[in-house]
Amino acid sequence: MDAGDMDGDLAQVLITEEEIASRLDAMAAQIEADYADKDVLLVGVLKGAVYVMADLSRRLHRSVPMDWMAVSSYGSGTKSSGVVRILKDLDADLTGRHVLIVEDIIDSGLTLSWLAGNLSSRGAASVRIATLLRKPEALKVEVDVSYVGFDIPNEFVVGYGLDYAERYRNLSFIGTLRPEVYHH
Ligand code: IMP
Ligand code: MG
């Protein structure tokens, strides 16, 4: 879906489809270089990272295995609860593997710092993080992010995998919603 399909719910386009694509080109090139002599396992965090995973992994010039996890820290609201629950665990054994976590957004950083620690404790050789978006709050937390697409202001965004109450994930760009949308 695009701006014209938003029925007036869209406040602002923050990052266009083209801008996302060109940042993903650069991130993929950097990942290729960093993992030149290593096998990497991509771990996507459902559901938001589906689009980043699809578009980032297809830019890599090699076959990469990928696995998925589902964790919950938000419910349907817009504030982090700080409590992380595993809703779906990985299929893969991480022993000795170089893991690259692929995320849509880091906000408080609570989810990612917990997840990185959790995956490290399973015997991974290395755990790195790639995220399309990062909010300013994330900089306060002890979470080392190797690849960042865009640093964005502290606003709630939707699209390109990101939802508000499970809506707008399939919007092709990143945007903000009009305040009225949150009031029903
Ligand atoms: P954190 O634990 O605060 O870093 O939250 C990370 C998770 O919260 C992300 O994976 C998203 O699912 C959700 N989230 C944080 N900010 C936004 C936003 O602006 N729009 C949509 N989802 C968000
Ligand atoms: Mg969400």
PDB file of C-alpha atoms and ligand atoms in Angstrom:
ATOM      1  CA  MET A   1       0.000   0.000   0.000  1.00  0.00           C
ATOM      2  CA  ASP A   2       1.035   3.559  -0.693  1.00  0.00           C
ATOM      3  CA  ALA A   3       0.248   7.099   0.475  1.00  0.00           C
ATOM      4  CA  GLY A   4      -2.913   7.141  -1.634  1.00  0.00           C
ATOM      5  CA  ASP A   5      -4.254   4.066   0.157  1.00  0.00           C
ATOM      6  CA  MET A   6      -3.982   5.566   3.650  1.00  0.00           C
ATOM      7  CA  ASP A   7      -7.488   7.092   3.786  1.00  0.00           C
ATOM      8  CA  GLY A   8      -6.148  10.233   5.407  1.00  0.00           C
ATOM      9  CA  ASP A   9      -4.352   8.348   8.234  1.00  0.00           C
ATOM     10  CA  LEU A  10      -0.911   9.457   7.054  1.00  0.00           C
ATOM     11  CA  ALA A  11       0.661  12.515   8.688  1.00  0.00           C
ATOM     12  CA  GLN A  12       4.058  12.549   7.035  1.00  0.00           C
ATOM     13  CA  VAL A  13       6.358  10.477   4.865  1.00  0.00           C
ATOM     14  CA  LEU A  14       9.561  10.157   6.877  1.00  0.00           C
ATOM     15  CA  ILE A  15      11.642   7.853   4.660  1.00  0.00           C
ATOM     16  CA  THR A  16      10.763   7.004   1.062  1.00  0.00           C
ATOM     17  CA  GLU A  17      10.964   3.597  -0.577  1.00  0.00           C
ATOM     18  CA  GLU A  18      13.919   4.809  -2.646  1.00  0.00           C
ATOM     19  CA  GLU A  19      15.795   6.054   0.412  1.00  0.00           C
ATOM     20  CA  ILE A  20      15.276   2.711   2.132  1.00  0.00           C
ATOM     21  CA  ALA A  21      16.536   0.845  -0.940  1.00  0.00           C
ATOM     22  CA  SER A  22      19.706   2.856  -1.230  1.00  0.00           C
ATOM     23  CA  ARG A  23      20.523   2.538   2.482  1.00  0.00           C
ATOM     24  CA  LEU A  24      20.008  -1.230   2.241  1.00  0.00           C
ATOM     25  CA  ASP A  25      22.497  -1.306  -0.667  1.00  0.00           C
ATOM     26  CA  ALA A  26      25.116   0.301   1.551  1.00  0.00           C
ATOM     27  CA  MET A  27      24.331  -1.865   4.580  1.00  0.00           C
ATOM     28  CA  ALA A  28      24.551  -5.045   2.482  1.00  0.00           C
ATOM     29  CA  ALA A  29      27.915  -3.981   1.066  1.00  0.00           C
ATOM     30  CA  GLN A  30      29.249  -3.369   4.555  1.00  0.00           C
ATOM     31  CA  ILE A  31      27.939  -6.736   5.784  1.00  0.00           C
ATOM     32  CA  GLU A  32      29.548  -8.530   2.801  1.00  0.00           C
ATOM     33  CA  ALA A  33      32.875  -6.927   3.616  1.00  0.00           C
ATOM     34  CA  ASP A  34      32.691  -7.646   7.349  1.00  0.00           C
ATOM     35  CA  TYR A  35      31.721 -11.284   6.866  1.00  0.00           C
ATOM     36  CA  ALA A  36      33.967 -11.863   3.843  1.00  0.00           C
ATOM     37  CA  ASP A  37      35.655 -14.895   5.411  1.00  0.00           C
ATOM     38  CA  LYS A  38      32.796 -16.050   7.653  1.00  0.00           C
ATOM     39  CA  ASP A  39      29.468 -17.793   7.307  1.00  0.00           C
ATOM     40  CA  VAL A  40      26.660 -15.735   8.747  1.00  0.00           C
ATOM     41  CA  LEU A  41      23.260 -16.747  10.066  1.00  0.00           C
ATOM     42  CA  LEU A  42      20.621 -14.049   9.727  1.00  0.00           C
ATOM     43  CA  VAL A  43      18.132 -13.992  12.580  1.00  0.00           C
ATOM     44  CA  GLY A  44      15.007 -11.965  11.899  1.00  0.00           C
ATOM     45  CA  VAL A  45      12.727 -10.701  14.589  1.00  0.00           C
ATOM     46  CA  LEU A  46       9.081 -11.256  13.669  1.00  0.00           C
ATOM     47  CA  LYS A  47       7.017  -9.652  12.514  1.00  0.00           C
ATOM     48  CA  GLY A  48       8.458  -6.214  11.870  1.00  0.00           C
ATOM     49  CA  ALA A  49      11.762  -7.336  10.379  1.00  0.00           C
ATOM     50  CA  VAL A  50      10.196  -9.353   7.568  1.00  0.00           C
ATOM     51  CA  TYR A  51      10.579  -6.602   4.973  1.00  0.00           C
ATOM     52  CA  VAL A  52      14.110  -5.618   6.062  1.00  0.00           C
ATOM     53  CA  MET A  53      15.156  -9.271   6.022  1.00  0.00           C
ATOM     54  CA  ALA A  54      13.684  -9.844   2.559  1.00  0.00           C
ATOM     55  CA  ASP A  55      15.272  -6.786   0.997  1.00  0.00           C
ATOM     56  CA  LEU A  56      18.604  -6.902   2.849  1.00  0.00           C
ATOM     57  CA  SER A  57      19.226 -10.629   2.352  1.00  0.00           C
ATOM     58  CA  ARG A  58      18.507 -10.401  -1.372  1.00  0.00           C
ATOM     59  CA  ARG A  59      21.273  -7.828  -1.693  1.00  0.00           C
ATOM     60  CA  LEU A  60      23.905 -10.275  -0.395  1.00  0.00           C
ATOM     61  CA  HIS A  61      25.896 -12.037  -3.117  1.00  0.00           C
ATOM     62  CA  ARG A  62      25.885 -15.434  -1.432  1.00  0.00           C
ATOM     63  CA  SER A  63      23.436 -17.908  -0.027  1.00  0.00           C
ATOM     64  CA  VAL A  64      22.644 -17.060   3.589  1.00  0.00           C
ATOM     65  CA  PRO A  65      20.675 -19.192   6.003  1.00  0.00           C
ATOM     66  CA  MET A  66      18.004 -17.341   7.956  1.00  0.00           C
ATOM     67  CA  ASP A  67      15.989 -18.119  11.024  1.00  0.00           C
ATOM     68  CA  TRP A  68      13.231 -16.298  12.874  1.00  0.00           C
ATOM     69  CA  MET A  69      12.288 -15.425  16.386  1.00  0.00           C
ATOM     70  CA  ALA A  70       9.177 -13.798  17.721  1.00  0.00           C
ATOM     71  CA  VAL A  71       9.435 -11.802  20.910  1.00  0.00           C
ATOM     72  CA  SER A  72       7.000  -9.491  22.541  1.00  0.00           C
ATOM     73  CA  SER A  73       7.743  -6.304  24.422  1.00  0.00           C
ATOM     74  CA  TYR A  74       4.945  -4.007  23.358  1.00  0.00           C
ATOM     75  CA  GLY A  75       1.468  -5.477  23.139  1.00  0.00           C
ATOM     76  CA  SER A  76      -0.636  -3.209  20.974  1.00  0.00           C
ATOM     77  CA  GLY A  77       0.334   0.110  22.571  1.00  0.00           C
ATOM     78  CA  THR A  78       3.178   2.421  21.693  1.00  0.00           C
ATOM     79  CA  LYS A  79       5.324   2.228  24.862  1.00  0.00           C
ATOM     80  CA  SER A  80       7.889  -0.442  25.756  1.00  0.00           C
ATOM     81  CA  SER A  81       6.978  -2.588  28.751  1.00  0.00           C
ATOM     82  CA  GLY A  82      10.575  -3.702  29.304  1.00  0.00           C
ATOM     83  CA  VAL A  83       9.359  -7.272  29.603  1.00  0.00           C
ATOM     84  CA  VAL A  84      10.526  -9.562  26.810  1.00  0.00           C
ATOM     85  CA  ARG A  85       8.747 -12.809  26.110  1.00  0.00           C
ATOM     86  CA  ILE A  86       9.778 -15.430  23.526  1.00  0.00           C
ATOM     87  CA  LEU A  87       6.695 -16.224  21.436  1.00  0.00           C
ATOM     88  CA  LYS A  88       8.591 -18.298  18.861  1.00  0.00           C
ATOM     89  CA  ASP A  89      12.118 -19.563  19.338  1.00  0.00           C
ATOM     90  CA  LEU A  90      14.800 -20.293  16.725  1.00  0.00           C
ATOM     91  CA  ASP A  91      15.016 -23.630  14.952  1.00  0.00           C
ATOM     92  CA  ALA A  92      18.798 -23.341  14.528  1.00  0.00           C
ATOM     93  CA  ASP A  93      21.525 -24.388  16.951  1.00  0.00           C
ATOM     94  CA  LEU A  94      23.738 -21.344  17.444  1.00  0.00           C
ATOM     95  CA  THR A  95      26.859 -23.110  18.699  1.00  0.00           C
ATOM     96  CA  GLY A  96      29.884 -21.611  16.945  1.00  0.00           C
ATOM     97  CA  ARG A  97      27.755 -19.589  14.517  1.00  0.00           C
ATOM     98  CA  HIS A  98      28.170 -15.958  13.533  1.00  0.00           C
ATOM     99  CA  VAL A  99      24.746 -14.487  14.141  1.00  0.00           C
ATOM    100  CA  LEU A 100      23.475 -11.265  12.646  1.00  0.00           C
ATOM    101  CA  ILE A 101      20.194 -10.122  14.188  1.00  0.00           C
ATOM    102  CA  VAL A 102      18.041  -8.248  11.684  1.00  0.00           C
ATOM    103  CA  GLU A 103      15.606  -5.758  13.199  1.00  0.00           C
ATOM    104  CA  ASP A 104      13.194  -3.137  11.983  1.00  0.00           C
ATOM    105  CA  ILE A 105      13.644  -0.611  14.771  1.00  0.00           C
ATOM    106  CA  ILE A 106      15.439  -0.056  18.063  1.00  0.00           C
ATOM    107  CA  ASP A 107      13.527   2.222  20.379  1.00  0.00           C
ATOM    108  CA  SER A 108      14.312   1.748  24.085  1.00  0.00           C
ATOM    109  CA  GLY A 109      16.832  -0.933  23.101  1.00  0.00           C
ATOM    110  CA  LEU A 110      15.405  -3.228  25.779  1.00  0.00           C
ATOM    111  CA  THR A 111      14.315  -5.895  23.323  1.00  0.00           C
ATOM    112  CA  LEU A 112      17.603  -5.979  21.437  1.00  0.00           C
ATOM    113  CA  SER A 113      19.952  -5.889  24.399  1.00  0.00           C
ATOM    114  CA  TRP A 114      18.026  -8.760  25.940  1.00  0.00           C
ATOM    115  CA  LEU A 115      17.978 -10.675  22.648  1.00  0.00           C
ATOM    116  CA  ALA A 116      21.689 -10.195  21.908  1.00  0.00           C
ATOM    117  CA  GLY A 117      22.539 -11.461  25.399  1.00  0.00           C
ATOM    118  CA  ASN A 118      20.184 -14.396  25.052  1.00  0.00           C
ATOM    119  CA  LEU A 119      21.670 -15.495  21.694  1.00  0.00           C
ATOM    120  CA  SER A 120      25.257 -15.058  22.947  1.00  0.00           C
ATOM    121  CA  SER A 121      24.515 -17.323  25.890  1.00  0.00           C
ATOM    122  CA  ARG A 122      23.645 -20.125  23.459  1.00  0.00           C
ATOM    123  CA  GLY A 123      27.265 -20.385  22.356  1.00  0.00           C
ATOM    124  CA  ALA A 124      27.259 -18.235  19.232  1.00  0.00           C
ATOM    125  CA  ALA A 125      30.748 -17.309  17.996  1.00  0.00           C
ATOM    126  CA  SER A 126      29.565 -13.736  17.509  1.00  0.00           C
ATOM    127  CA  VAL A 127      26.330 -11.781  17.703  1.00  0.00           C
ATOM    128  CA  ARG A 128      25.862  -8.537  15.821  1.00  0.00           C
ATOM    129  CA  ILE A 129      22.840  -6.358  15.180  1.00  0.00           C
ATOM    130  CA  ALA A 130      21.549  -4.733  12.003  1.00  0.00           C
ATOM    131  CA  THR A 131      18.556  -2.428  12.247  1.00  0.00           C
ATOM    132  CA  LEU A 132      16.826  -0.288   9.670  1.00  0.00           C
ATOM    133  CA  LEU A 133      15.791   2.379  12.172  1.00  0.00           C
ATOM    134  CA  ARG A 134      17.083   3.635  15.489  1.00  0.00           C
ATOM    135  CA  LYS A 135      15.478   6.133  17.847  1.00  0.00           C
ATOM    136  CA  PRO A 136      17.455   8.445  20.183  1.00  0.00           C
ATOM    137  CA  GLU A 137      16.464   6.496  23.331  1.00  0.00           C
ATOM    138  CA  ALA A 138      18.486   3.535  22.070  1.00  0.00           C
ATOM    139  CA  LEU A 139      21.707   5.468  22.489  1.00  0.00           C
ATOM    140  CA  LYS A 140      21.234   5.453  26.269  1.00  0.00           C
ATOM    141  CA  VAL A 141      21.258   1.664  26.490  1.00  0.00           C
ATOM    142  CA  GLU A 142      24.284  -0.605  26.429  1.00  0.00           C
ATOM    143  CA  VAL A 143      23.476  -2.128  23.033  1.00  0.00           C
ATOM    144  CA  ASP A 144      26.112  -2.318  20.348  1.00  0.00           C
ATOM    145  CA  VAL A 145      24.515  -1.921  16.927  1.00  0.00           C
ATOM    146  CA  SER A 146      26.832  -2.679  14.014  1.00  0.00           C
ATOM    147  CA  TYR A 147      24.600  -1.611  11.116  1.00  0.00           C
ATOM    148  CA  VAL A 148      22.045   1.196  11.254  1.00  0.00           C
ATOM    149  CA  GLY A 149      19.915   2.337   8.354  1.00  0.00           C
ATOM    150  CA  PHE A 150      18.559   5.603   9.710  1.00  0.00           C
ATOM    151  CA  ASP A 151      18.569   7.460  12.990  1.00  0.00           C
ATOM    152  CA  ILE A 152      15.071   8.907  13.330  1.00  0.00           C
ATOM    153  CA  PRO A 153      13.429  11.314  15.774  1.00  0.00           C
ATOM    154  CA  ASN A 154      11.499  10.025  18.751  1.00  0.00           C
ATOM    155  CA  GLU A 155       8.209   9.611  16.924  1.00  0.00           C
ATOM    156  CA  PHE A 156       6.027   6.560  16.413  1.00  0.00           C
ATOM    157  CA  VAL A 157       6.416   5.363  12.832  1.00  0.00           C
ATOM    158  CA  VAL A 158       4.679   2.766  10.675  1.00  0.00           C
ATOM    159  CA  GLY A 159       5.291   1.033   7.371  1.00  0.00           C
ATOM    160  CA  TYR A 160       7.895  -1.242   5.821  1.00  0.00           C
ATOM    161  CA  GLY A 161       7.096  -3.890   8.450  1.00  0.00           C
ATOM    162  CA  LEU A 162       6.316  -1.575  11.346  1.00  0.00           C
ATOM    163  CA  ASP A 163       2.798  -1.609  12.687  1.00  0.00           C
ATOM    164  CA  TYR A 164       0.383   0.232  14.859  1.00  0.00           C
ATOM    165  CA  ALA A 165      -1.974  -2.378  16.350  1.00  0.00           C
ATOM    166  CA  GLU A 166      -0.992  -4.747  13.489  1.00  0.00           C
ATOM    167  CA  ARG A 167      -1.912  -2.223  10.816  1.00  0.00           C
ATOM    168  CA  TYR A 168       0.137  -0.491   8.107  1.00  0.00           C
ATOM    169  CA  ARG A 169       2.949  -3.082   7.962  1.00  0.00           C
ATOM    170  CA  ASN A 170       2.583  -3.369   4.199  1.00  0.00           C
ATOM    171  CA  LEU A 171       2.984   0.333   3.575  1.00  0.00           C
ATOM    172  CA  SER A 172       5.944   0.723   1.180  1.00  0.00           C
ATOM    173  CA  PHE A 173       7.606   3.601   3.027  1.00  0.00           C
ATOM    174  CA  ILE A 174       8.126   4.784   6.612  1.00  0.00           C
ATOM    175  CA  GLY A 175       5.669   7.391   7.813  1.00  0.00           C
ATOM    176  CA  THR A 176       3.883   8.865  10.797  1.00  0.00           C
ATOM    177  CA  LEU A 177       0.173   8.710  11.568  1.00  0.00           C
ATOM    178  CA  ARG A 178      -2.233  11.512  12.236  1.00  0.00           C
ATOM    179  CA  PRO A 179      -3.011  11.834  15.981  1.00  0.00           C
ATOM    180  CA  GLU A 180      -6.695  10.957  15.442  1.00  0.00           C
ATOM    181  CA  VAL A 181      -5.666   7.436  14.419  1.00  0.00           C
ATOM    182  CA  TYR A 182      -4.532   6.682  17.993  1.00  0.00           C
ATOM    183  CA  HIS A 183      -7.789   7.864  19.521  1.00  0.00           C
ATOM    184  CA  HIS A 184     -10.077   5.029  18.574  1.00  0.00           C
TER     185      HIS A 184
HETATM  186  P1  IMP B   1      12.376  -1.497  22.193  1.00  0.00           P
HETATM  187  O1  IMP B   1      12.486  -2.658  23.133  1.00  0.00           O
HETATM  188  O2  IMP B   1      11.810  -0.298  22.868  1.00  0.00           O
HETATM  189  O3  IMP B   1      13.670  -1.188  21.479  1.00  0.00           O
HETATM  190  O4  IMP B   1      11.256  -1.870  21.149  1.00  0.00           O
HETATM  191  C1  IMP B   1      11.487  -2.547  19.983  1.00  0.00           C
HETATM  192  C2  IMP B   1      10.183  -2.987  19.343  1.00  0.00           C
HETATM  193  O5  IMP B   1       9.119  -2.075  19.611  1.00  0.00           O
HETATM  194  C3  IMP B   1      10.310  -3.003  17.839  1.00  0.00           C
HETATM  195  O6  IMP B   1      10.773  -4.238  17.386  1.00  0.00           O
HETATM  196  C4  IMP B   1       8.906  -2.676  17.384  1.00  0.00           C
HETATM  197  O7  IMP B   1       8.124  -3.838  17.299  1.00  0.00           O
HETATM  198  C5  IMP B   1       8.337  -1.794  18.470  1.00  0.00           C
HETATM  199  N1  IMP B   1       8.463  -0.343  18.140  1.00  0.00           N
HETATM  200  C6  IMP B   1       9.273   0.572  18.707  1.00  0.00           C
HETATM  201  N2  IMP B   1       9.113   1.795  18.161  1.00  0.00           N
HETATM  202  C7  IMP B   1       8.167   1.636  17.194  1.00  0.00           C
HETATM  203  C8  IMP B   1       7.580   2.557  16.231  1.00  0.00           C
HETATM  204  O8  IMP B   1       7.878   3.749  16.140  1.00  0.00           O
HETATM  205  N3  IMP B   1       6.641   2.007  15.409  1.00  0.00           N
HETATM  206  C9  IMP B   1       6.275   0.691  15.444  1.00  0.00           C
HETATM  207  N4  IMP B   1       6.809  -0.190  16.312  1.00  0.00           N
HETATM  208  C10 IMP B   1       7.751   0.279  17.181  1.00  0.00           C
HETATM  209 MG    MG B   2       5.317  -4.029  16.859  1.00  0.00          MG
END
